């Protein structure tokens, strides 16, 4: 990913927090010069210094067959906002787009063991809807086994993280504040979230 120095993010805890918040991501592999992508919810965990992503494919999706023998890229990128030149001090300018994106590279491993598959499913339930866990725990084992046979669970051990925050860092303080005000007053959720990140970025300086 192209990352100008002003947009580079290296704060590991901040990166992990973003990945957890916007955890519906895109997993990409390339085989025979042909890229394949699948959109999945990920659970992000840490084991010491190691970051681990877990999720599962529908078994009918043949993409799972490629993740062990090919490099894996998972892209976390959700909030984004158009930035109008109306927010700039000078008229001679062009509009742009603000966004945050994390490119996570790693090695995929398929989970074959039934017990570990259940662990990944239950971690996913706990992450997204804890109230549903009681339902799941009360389901007949036969039903849970049948459901689990239709998926392929996996984990990715990350080997590289590339994080980009394009939040108008190259603009003047006055312009940044005006952009924040404009986006904060928007009815678009993405734009409001970008304004929040811009505020935090200014505070952290």
PDB file of C-alpha atoms in Angstrom:
ATOM      1  CA  UNK A   1       0.000   0.000   0.000  1.00  0.00           C
ATOM      2  CA  UNK A   2       1.303   3.436  -0.890  1.00  0.00           C
ATOM      3  CA  UNK A   3       1.723   5.365   2.372  1.00  0.00           C
ATOM      4  CA  UNK A   4       3.222   8.873   2.420  1.00  0.00           C
ATOM      5  CA  UNK A   5       5.221   9.477   5.594  1.00  0.00           C
ATOM      6  CA  UNK A   6       2.644  11.963   6.922  1.00  0.00           C
ATOM      7  CA  UNK A   7      -0.089   9.276   6.708  1.00  0.00           C
ATOM      8  CA  UNK A   8       1.877   6.377   8.208  1.00  0.00           C
ATOM      9  CA  UNK A   9       0.452   4.851  11.405  1.00  0.00           C
ATOM     10  CA  UNK A  10       2.707   2.705  13.593  1.00  0.00           C
ATOM     11  CA  UNK A  11       0.827   2.601  16.901  1.00  0.00           C
ATOM     12  CA  UNK A  12       0.165  -1.130  17.262  1.00  0.00           C
ATOM     13  CA  UNK A  13      -2.542  -0.812  19.917  1.00  0.00           C
ATOM     14  CA  UNK A  14      -4.354   1.815  17.831  1.00  0.00           C
ATOM     15  CA  UNK A  15      -4.141  -0.413  14.743  1.00  0.00           C
ATOM     16  CA  UNK A  16      -5.534  -3.425  16.620  1.00  0.00           C
ATOM     17  CA  UNK A  17      -8.349  -1.291  18.054  1.00  0.00           C
ATOM     18  CA  UNK A  18      -9.295  -0.190  14.528  1.00  0.00           C
ATOM     19  CA  UNK A  19      -9.246  -3.773  13.215  1.00  0.00           C
ATOM     20  CA  UNK A  20     -11.507  -4.884  16.054  1.00  0.00           C
ATOM     21  CA  UNK A  21     -13.922  -2.003  15.511  1.00  0.00           C
ATOM     22  CA  UNK A  22     -14.165  -2.512  11.738  1.00  0.00           C
ATOM     23  CA  UNK A  23     -13.741  -6.262  11.700  1.00  0.00           C
ATOM     24  CA  UNK A  24     -15.791  -7.068   8.591  1.00  0.00           C
ATOM     25  CA  UNK A  25     -12.846  -7.223   6.226  1.00  0.00           C
ATOM     26  CA  UNK A  26     -11.729  -8.523   2.832  1.00  0.00           C
ATOM     27  CA  UNK A  27      -9.380 -11.515   2.554  1.00  0.00           C
ATOM     28  CA  UNK A  28      -7.421 -11.693  -0.692  1.00  0.00           C
ATOM     29  CA  UNK A  29      -5.142 -14.326  -2.212  1.00  0.00           C
ATOM     30  CA  UNK A  30      -3.616 -14.686  -5.654  1.00  0.00           C
ATOM     31  CA  UNK A  31      -3.171 -17.992  -7.434  1.00  0.00           C
ATOM     32  CA  UNK A  32      -1.881 -18.314 -10.972  1.00  0.00           C
ATOM     33  CA  UNK A  33      -1.894 -14.522 -11.279  1.00  0.00           C
ATOM     34  CA  UNK A  34      -5.640 -14.474 -10.544  1.00  0.00           C
ATOM     35  CA  UNK A  35      -6.753 -12.637  -7.376  1.00  0.00           C
ATOM     36  CA  UNK A  36      -9.643 -13.932  -5.278  1.00  0.00           C
ATOM     37  CA  UNK A  37     -11.425 -11.985  -2.530  1.00  0.00           C
ATOM     38  CA  UNK A  38     -13.981 -12.922   0.130  1.00  0.00           C
ATOM     39  CA  UNK A  39     -15.698 -10.619   2.622  1.00  0.00           C
ATOM     40  CA  UNK A  40     -15.755 -12.034   6.151  1.00  0.00           C
ATOM     41  CA  UNK A  41     -16.098 -11.061   9.817  1.00  0.00           C
ATOM     42  CA  UNK A  42     -12.822 -11.506  11.700  1.00  0.00           C
ATOM     43  CA  UNK A  43     -12.023 -11.957  15.372  1.00  0.00           C
ATOM     44  CA  UNK A  44      -8.767 -10.188  16.218  1.00  0.00           C
ATOM     45  CA  UNK A  45      -6.719 -11.545  19.136  1.00  0.00           C
ATOM     46  CA  UNK A  46      -3.160 -11.240  20.408  1.00  0.00           C
ATOM     47  CA  UNK A  47      -0.862 -13.946  21.748  1.00  0.00           C
ATOM     48  CA  UNK A  48       2.136 -12.156  23.170  1.00  0.00           C
ATOM     49  CA  UNK A  49       3.485 -10.058  20.297  1.00  0.00           C
ATOM     50  CA  UNK A  50       1.632 -12.145  17.698  1.00  0.00           C
ATOM     51  CA  UNK A  51      -1.624 -10.901  16.163  1.00  0.00           C
ATOM     52  CA  UNK A  52      -4.025 -13.635  15.096  1.00  0.00           C
ATOM     53  CA  UNK A  53      -7.098 -13.331  12.876  1.00  0.00           C
ATOM     54  CA  UNK A  54      -9.769 -16.046  12.941  1.00  0.00           C
ATOM     55  CA  UNK A  55     -12.840 -16.550  10.794  1.00  0.00           C
ATOM     56  CA  UNK A  56     -14.551 -19.150   8.632  1.00  0.00           C
ATOM     57  CA  UNK A  57     -15.520 -19.679   5.013  1.00  0.00           C
ATOM     58  CA  UNK A  58     -18.651 -21.332   3.743  1.00  0.00           C
ATOM     59  CA  UNK A  59     -17.342 -24.735   2.671  1.00  0.00           C
ATOM     60  CA  UNK A  60     -18.932 -24.212  -0.753  1.00  0.00           C
ATOM     61  CA  UNK A  61     -16.609 -21.230  -1.251  1.00  0.00           C
ATOM     62  CA  UNK A  62     -13.477 -22.764  -2.732  1.00  0.00           C
ATOM     63  CA  UNK A  63     -11.378 -19.805  -1.606  1.00  0.00           C
ATOM     64  CA  UNK A  64     -10.483 -21.692   1.574  1.00  0.00           C
ATOM     65  CA  UNK A  65      -8.359 -24.088  -0.484  1.00  0.00           C
ATOM     66  CA  UNK A  66      -5.910 -21.297  -1.356  1.00  0.00           C
ATOM     67  CA  UNK A  67      -5.054 -19.752   1.997  1.00  0.00           C
ATOM     68  CA  UNK A  68      -2.422 -22.232   3.197  1.00  0.00           C
ATOM     69  CA  UNK A  69      -0.274 -22.277   0.072  1.00  0.00           C
ATOM     70  CA  UNK A  70      -0.451 -18.600  -0.849  1.00  0.00           C
ATOM     71  CA  UNK A  71       0.283 -15.314   0.870  1.00  0.00           C
ATOM     72  CA  UNK A  72      -2.810 -13.836   2.485  1.00  0.00           C
ATOM     73  CA  UNK A  73      -3.821 -10.178   2.612  1.00  0.00           C
ATOM     74  CA  UNK A  74      -6.713  -8.980   4.776  1.00  0.00           C
ATOM     75  CA  UNK A  75      -7.873  -5.385   4.294  1.00  0.00           C
ATOM     76  CA  UNK A  76      -9.652  -3.537   7.095  1.00  0.00           C
ATOM     77  CA  UNK A  77     -11.093  -0.306   5.707  1.00  0.00           C
ATOM     78  CA  UNK A  78     -14.531   1.053   6.443  1.00  0.00           C
ATOM     79  CA  UNK A  79     -14.941   4.742   7.346  1.00  0.00           C
ATOM     80  CA  UNK A  80     -14.171   7.219   4.576  1.00  0.00           C
ATOM     81  CA  UNK A  81     -15.224  10.748   3.668  1.00  0.00           C
ATOM     82  CA  UNK A  82     -15.175  13.082   0.676  1.00  0.00           C
ATOM     83  CA  UNK A  83     -13.434  16.342   1.534  1.00  0.00           C
ATOM     84  CA  UNK A  84     -14.652  19.371  -0.428  1.00  0.00           C
ATOM     85  CA  UNK A  85     -12.432  22.327  -1.303  1.00  0.00           C
ATOM     86  CA  UNK A  86     -15.020  24.489   0.474  1.00  0.00           C
ATOM     87  CA  UNK A  87     -13.081  23.583   3.629  1.00  0.00           C
ATOM     88  CA  UNK A  88      -9.798  25.028   2.338  1.00  0.00           C
ATOM     89  CA  UNK A  89      -8.369  28.507   2.799  1.00  0.00           C
ATOM     90  CA  UNK A  90      -7.560  29.007  -0.886  1.00  0.00           C
ATOM     91  CA  UNK A  91      -9.814  28.455  -3.882  1.00  0.00           C
ATOM     92  CA  UNK A  92      -7.002  27.001  -5.994  1.00  0.00           C
ATOM     93  CA  UNK A  93      -7.285  23.455  -4.634  1.00  0.00           C
ATOM     94  CA  UNK A  94      -8.723  20.057  -5.529  1.00  0.00           C
ATOM     95  CA  UNK A  95     -11.037  17.845  -3.432  1.00  0.00           C
ATOM     96  CA  UNK A  96      -9.802  14.623  -1.862  1.00  0.00           C
ATOM     97  CA  UNK A  97     -10.888  11.633   0.198  1.00  0.00           C
ATOM     98  CA  UNK A  98     -10.050  10.908   3.836  1.00  0.00           C
ATOM     99  CA  UNK A  99      -9.908   7.329   5.088  1.00  0.00           C
ATOM    100  CA  UNK A 100      -8.147   4.793   7.282  1.00  0.00           C
ATOM    101  CA  UNK A 101      -6.981   1.441   5.957  1.00  0.00           C
ATOM    102  CA  UNK A 102      -5.060  -1.476   7.454  1.00  0.00           C
ATOM    103  CA  UNK A 103      -3.384  -4.080   5.237  1.00  0.00           C
ATOM    104  CA  UNK A 104      -2.650  -7.215   7.258  1.00  0.00           C
ATOM    105  CA  UNK A 105      -0.393  -9.823   5.678  1.00  0.00           C
ATOM    106  CA  UNK A 106       0.080 -13.318   6.997  1.00  0.00           C
ATOM    107  CA  UNK A 107       0.036 -17.062   6.663  1.00  0.00           C
ATOM    108  CA  UNK A 108      -3.255 -18.932   6.716  1.00  0.00           C
ATOM    109  CA  UNK A 109      -3.892 -22.194   8.538  1.00  0.00           C
ATOM    110  CA  UNK A 110      -7.027 -24.302   8.152  1.00  0.00           C
ATOM    111  CA  UNK A 111      -8.633 -25.579  11.332  1.00  0.00           C
ATOM    112  CA  UNK A 112      -9.531 -29.246  10.926  1.00  0.00           C
ATOM    113  CA  UNK A 113     -10.216 -30.262  14.535  1.00  0.00           C
ATOM    114  CA  UNK A 114     -13.905 -30.146  15.460  1.00  0.00           C
ATOM    115  CA  UNK A 115     -13.237 -28.824  18.961  1.00  0.00           C
ATOM    116  CA  UNK A 116     -11.101 -25.956  17.638  1.00  0.00           C
ATOM    117  CA  UNK A 117     -13.746 -25.164  15.007  1.00  0.00           C
ATOM    118  CA  UNK A 118     -16.343 -24.819  17.765  1.00  0.00           C
ATOM    119  CA  UNK A 119     -13.942 -22.580  19.690  1.00  0.00           C
ATOM    120  CA  UNK A 120     -13.646 -20.252  16.698  1.00  0.00           C
ATOM    121  CA  UNK A 121     -17.415 -20.216  16.162  1.00  0.00           C
ATOM    122  CA  UNK A 122     -18.034 -19.487  19.840  1.00  0.00           C
ATOM    123  CA  UNK A 123     -15.397 -16.734  19.891  1.00  0.00           C
ATOM    124  CA  UNK A 124     -17.179 -15.183  16.910  1.00  0.00           C
ATOM    125  CA  UNK A 125     -20.533 -15.384  18.711  1.00  0.00           C
ATOM    126  CA  UNK A 126     -19.040 -13.830  21.855  1.00  0.00           C
ATOM    127  CA  UNK A 127     -17.505 -11.046  19.781  1.00  0.00           C
ATOM    128  CA  UNK A 128     -20.639 -10.061  17.870  1.00  0.00           C
ATOM    129  CA  UNK A 129     -23.669 -11.109  19.948  1.00  0.00           C
ATOM    130  CA  UNK A 130     -23.060 -12.442  23.437  1.00  0.00           C
ATOM    131  CA  UNK A 131     -26.807 -12.880  24.021  1.00  0.00           C
ATOM    132  CA  UNK A 132     -26.923 -15.473  21.244  1.00  0.00           C
ATOM    133  CA  UNK A 133     -24.342 -17.629  23.050  1.00  0.00           C
ATOM    134  CA  UNK A 134     -27.009 -19.018  25.399  1.00  0.00           C
ATOM    135  CA  UNK A 135     -29.080 -20.117  22.395  1.00  0.00           C
ATOM    136  CA  UNK A 136     -26.044 -21.766  20.827  1.00  0.00           C
ATOM    137  CA  UNK A 137     -25.134 -23.570  24.056  1.00  0.00           C
ATOM    138  CA  UNK A 138     -28.655 -24.998  24.255  1.00  0.00           C
ATOM    139  CA  UNK A 139     -28.746 -26.282  20.682  1.00  0.00           C
ATOM    140  CA  UNK A 140     -28.562 -30.083  20.237  1.00  0.00           C
ATOM    141  CA  UNK A 141     -25.019 -31.293  19.520  1.00  0.00           C
ATOM    142  CA  UNK A 142     -26.276 -32.974  16.354  1.00  0.00           C
ATOM    143  CA  UNK A 143     -27.493 -29.633  15.002  1.00  0.00           C
ATOM    144  CA  UNK A 144     -24.242 -27.828  15.864  1.00  0.00           C
ATOM    145  CA  UNK A 145     -22.208 -30.569  14.230  1.00  0.00           C
ATOM    146  CA  UNK A 146     -24.328 -30.356  11.099  1.00  0.00           C
ATOM    147  CA  UNK A 147     -23.896 -26.570  10.915  1.00  0.00           C
ATOM    148  CA  UNK A 148     -20.141 -26.804  11.465  1.00  0.00           C
ATOM    149  CA  UNK A 149     -19.776 -29.284   8.607  1.00  0.00           C
ATOM    150  CA  UNK A 150     -20.859 -26.512   6.231  1.00  0.00           C
ATOM    151  CA  UNK A 151     -17.932 -24.245   7.089  1.00  0.00           C
ATOM    152  CA  UNK A 152     -14.145 -24.235   7.080  1.00  0.00           C
ATOM    153  CA  UNK A 153     -12.583 -22.394  10.013  1.00  0.00           C
ATOM    154  CA  UNK A 154      -9.130 -20.878   9.766  1.00  0.00           C
ATOM    155  CA  UNK A 155      -6.630 -18.598  11.441  1.00  0.00           C
ATOM    156  CA  UNK A 156      -4.041 -16.202  10.077  1.00  0.00           C
ATOM    157  CA  UNK A 157      -0.802 -15.422  11.899  1.00  0.00           C
ATOM    158  CA  UNK A 158       0.140 -11.910  10.821  1.00  0.00           C
ATOM    159  CA  UNK A 159       3.645 -11.268   9.547  1.00  0.00           C
ATOM    160  CA  UNK A 160       3.265  -7.630   8.476  1.00  0.00           C
ATOM    161  CA  UNK A 161       0.942  -4.711   9.146  1.00  0.00           C
ATOM    162  CA  UNK A 162       0.667  -1.628   6.959  1.00  0.00           C
ATOM    163  CA  UNK A 163      -1.530   1.126   8.370  1.00  0.00           C
ATOM    164  CA  UNK A 164      -2.545   4.364   6.674  1.00  0.00           C
ATOM    165  CA  UNK A 165      -4.442   7.284   8.183  1.00  0.00           C
ATOM    166  CA  UNK A 166      -5.273   9.879   5.527  1.00  0.00           C
ATOM    167  CA  UNK A 167      -6.865  12.527   7.701  1.00  0.00           C
ATOM    168  CA  UNK A 168      -5.858  15.837   6.088  1.00  0.00           C
ATOM    169  CA  UNK A 169      -2.574  15.897   8.003  1.00  0.00           C
ATOM    170  CA  UNK A 170      -1.096  17.977   5.162  1.00  0.00           C
ATOM    171  CA  UNK A 171      -3.611  20.809   5.626  1.00  0.00           C
ATOM    172  CA  UNK A 172      -3.357  23.806   7.944  1.00  0.00           C
ATOM    173  CA  UNK A 173      -4.770  23.641  11.457  1.00  0.00           C
ATOM    174  CA  UNK A 174      -7.569  26.018  10.439  1.00  0.00           C
ATOM    175  CA  UNK A 175      -8.494  23.845   7.464  1.00  0.00           C
ATOM    176  CA  UNK A 176      -8.440  20.665   9.548  1.00  0.00           C
ATOM    177  CA  UNK A 177     -10.800  22.185  12.097  1.00  0.00           C
ATOM    178  CA  UNK A 178     -13.167  23.314   9.341  1.00  0.00           C
ATOM    179  CA  UNK A 179     -13.138  19.815   7.799  1.00  0.00           C
ATOM    180  CA  UNK A 180     -13.880  18.297  11.208  1.00  0.00           C
ATOM    181  CA  UNK A 181     -16.782  20.685  11.709  1.00  0.00           C
ATOM    182  CA  UNK A 182     -18.200  19.938   8.244  1.00  0.00           C
ATOM    183  CA  UNK A 183     -17.945  16.167   8.635  1.00  0.00           C
ATOM    184  CA  UNK A 184     -19.253  16.239  12.215  1.00  0.00           C
ATOM    185  CA  UNK A 185     -22.439  17.929  11.001  1.00  0.00           C
ATOM    186  CA  UNK A 186     -22.982  15.400   8.223  1.00  0.00           C
ATOM    187  CA  UNK A 187     -25.832  12.889   8.194  1.00  0.00           C
ATOM    188  CA  UNK A 188     -23.455  10.261   6.822  1.00  0.00           C
ATOM    189  CA  UNK A 189     -22.126   7.915   9.522  1.00  0.00           C
ATOM    190  CA  UNK A 190     -18.832   7.387   7.701  1.00  0.00           C
ATOM    191  CA  UNK A 191     -18.143  11.110   7.613  1.00  0.00           C
ATOM    192  CA  UNK A 192     -18.971  11.524  11.306  1.00  0.00           C
ATOM    193  CA  UNK A 193     -16.573   8.695  12.211  1.00  0.00           C
ATOM    194  CA  UNK A 194     -13.784  10.211  10.115  1.00  0.00           C
ATOM    195  CA  UNK A 195     -14.341  13.505  11.958  1.00  0.00           C
ATOM    196  CA  UNK A 196     -13.925  11.605  15.250  1.00  0.00           C
ATOM    197  CA  UNK A 197     -10.634  10.130  14.081  1.00  0.00           C
ATOM    198  CA  UNK A 198      -9.463  13.536  12.875  1.00  0.00           C
ATOM    199  CA  UNK A 199     -10.212  15.022  16.305  1.00  0.00           C
ATOM    200  CA  UNK A 200      -8.284  12.239  18.001  1.00  0.00           C
ATOM    201  CA  UNK A 201      -5.377  12.659  15.607  1.00  0.00           C
ATOM    202  CA  UNK A 202      -5.163  16.355  16.463  1.00  0.00           C
ATOM    203  CA  UNK A 203      -5.360  15.613  20.193  1.00  0.00           C
ATOM    204  CA  UNK A 204      -2.606  12.969  19.995  1.00  0.00           C
ATOM    205  CA  UNK A 205      -0.106  15.370  18.378  1.00  0.00           C
TER     206      UNK A 205
END
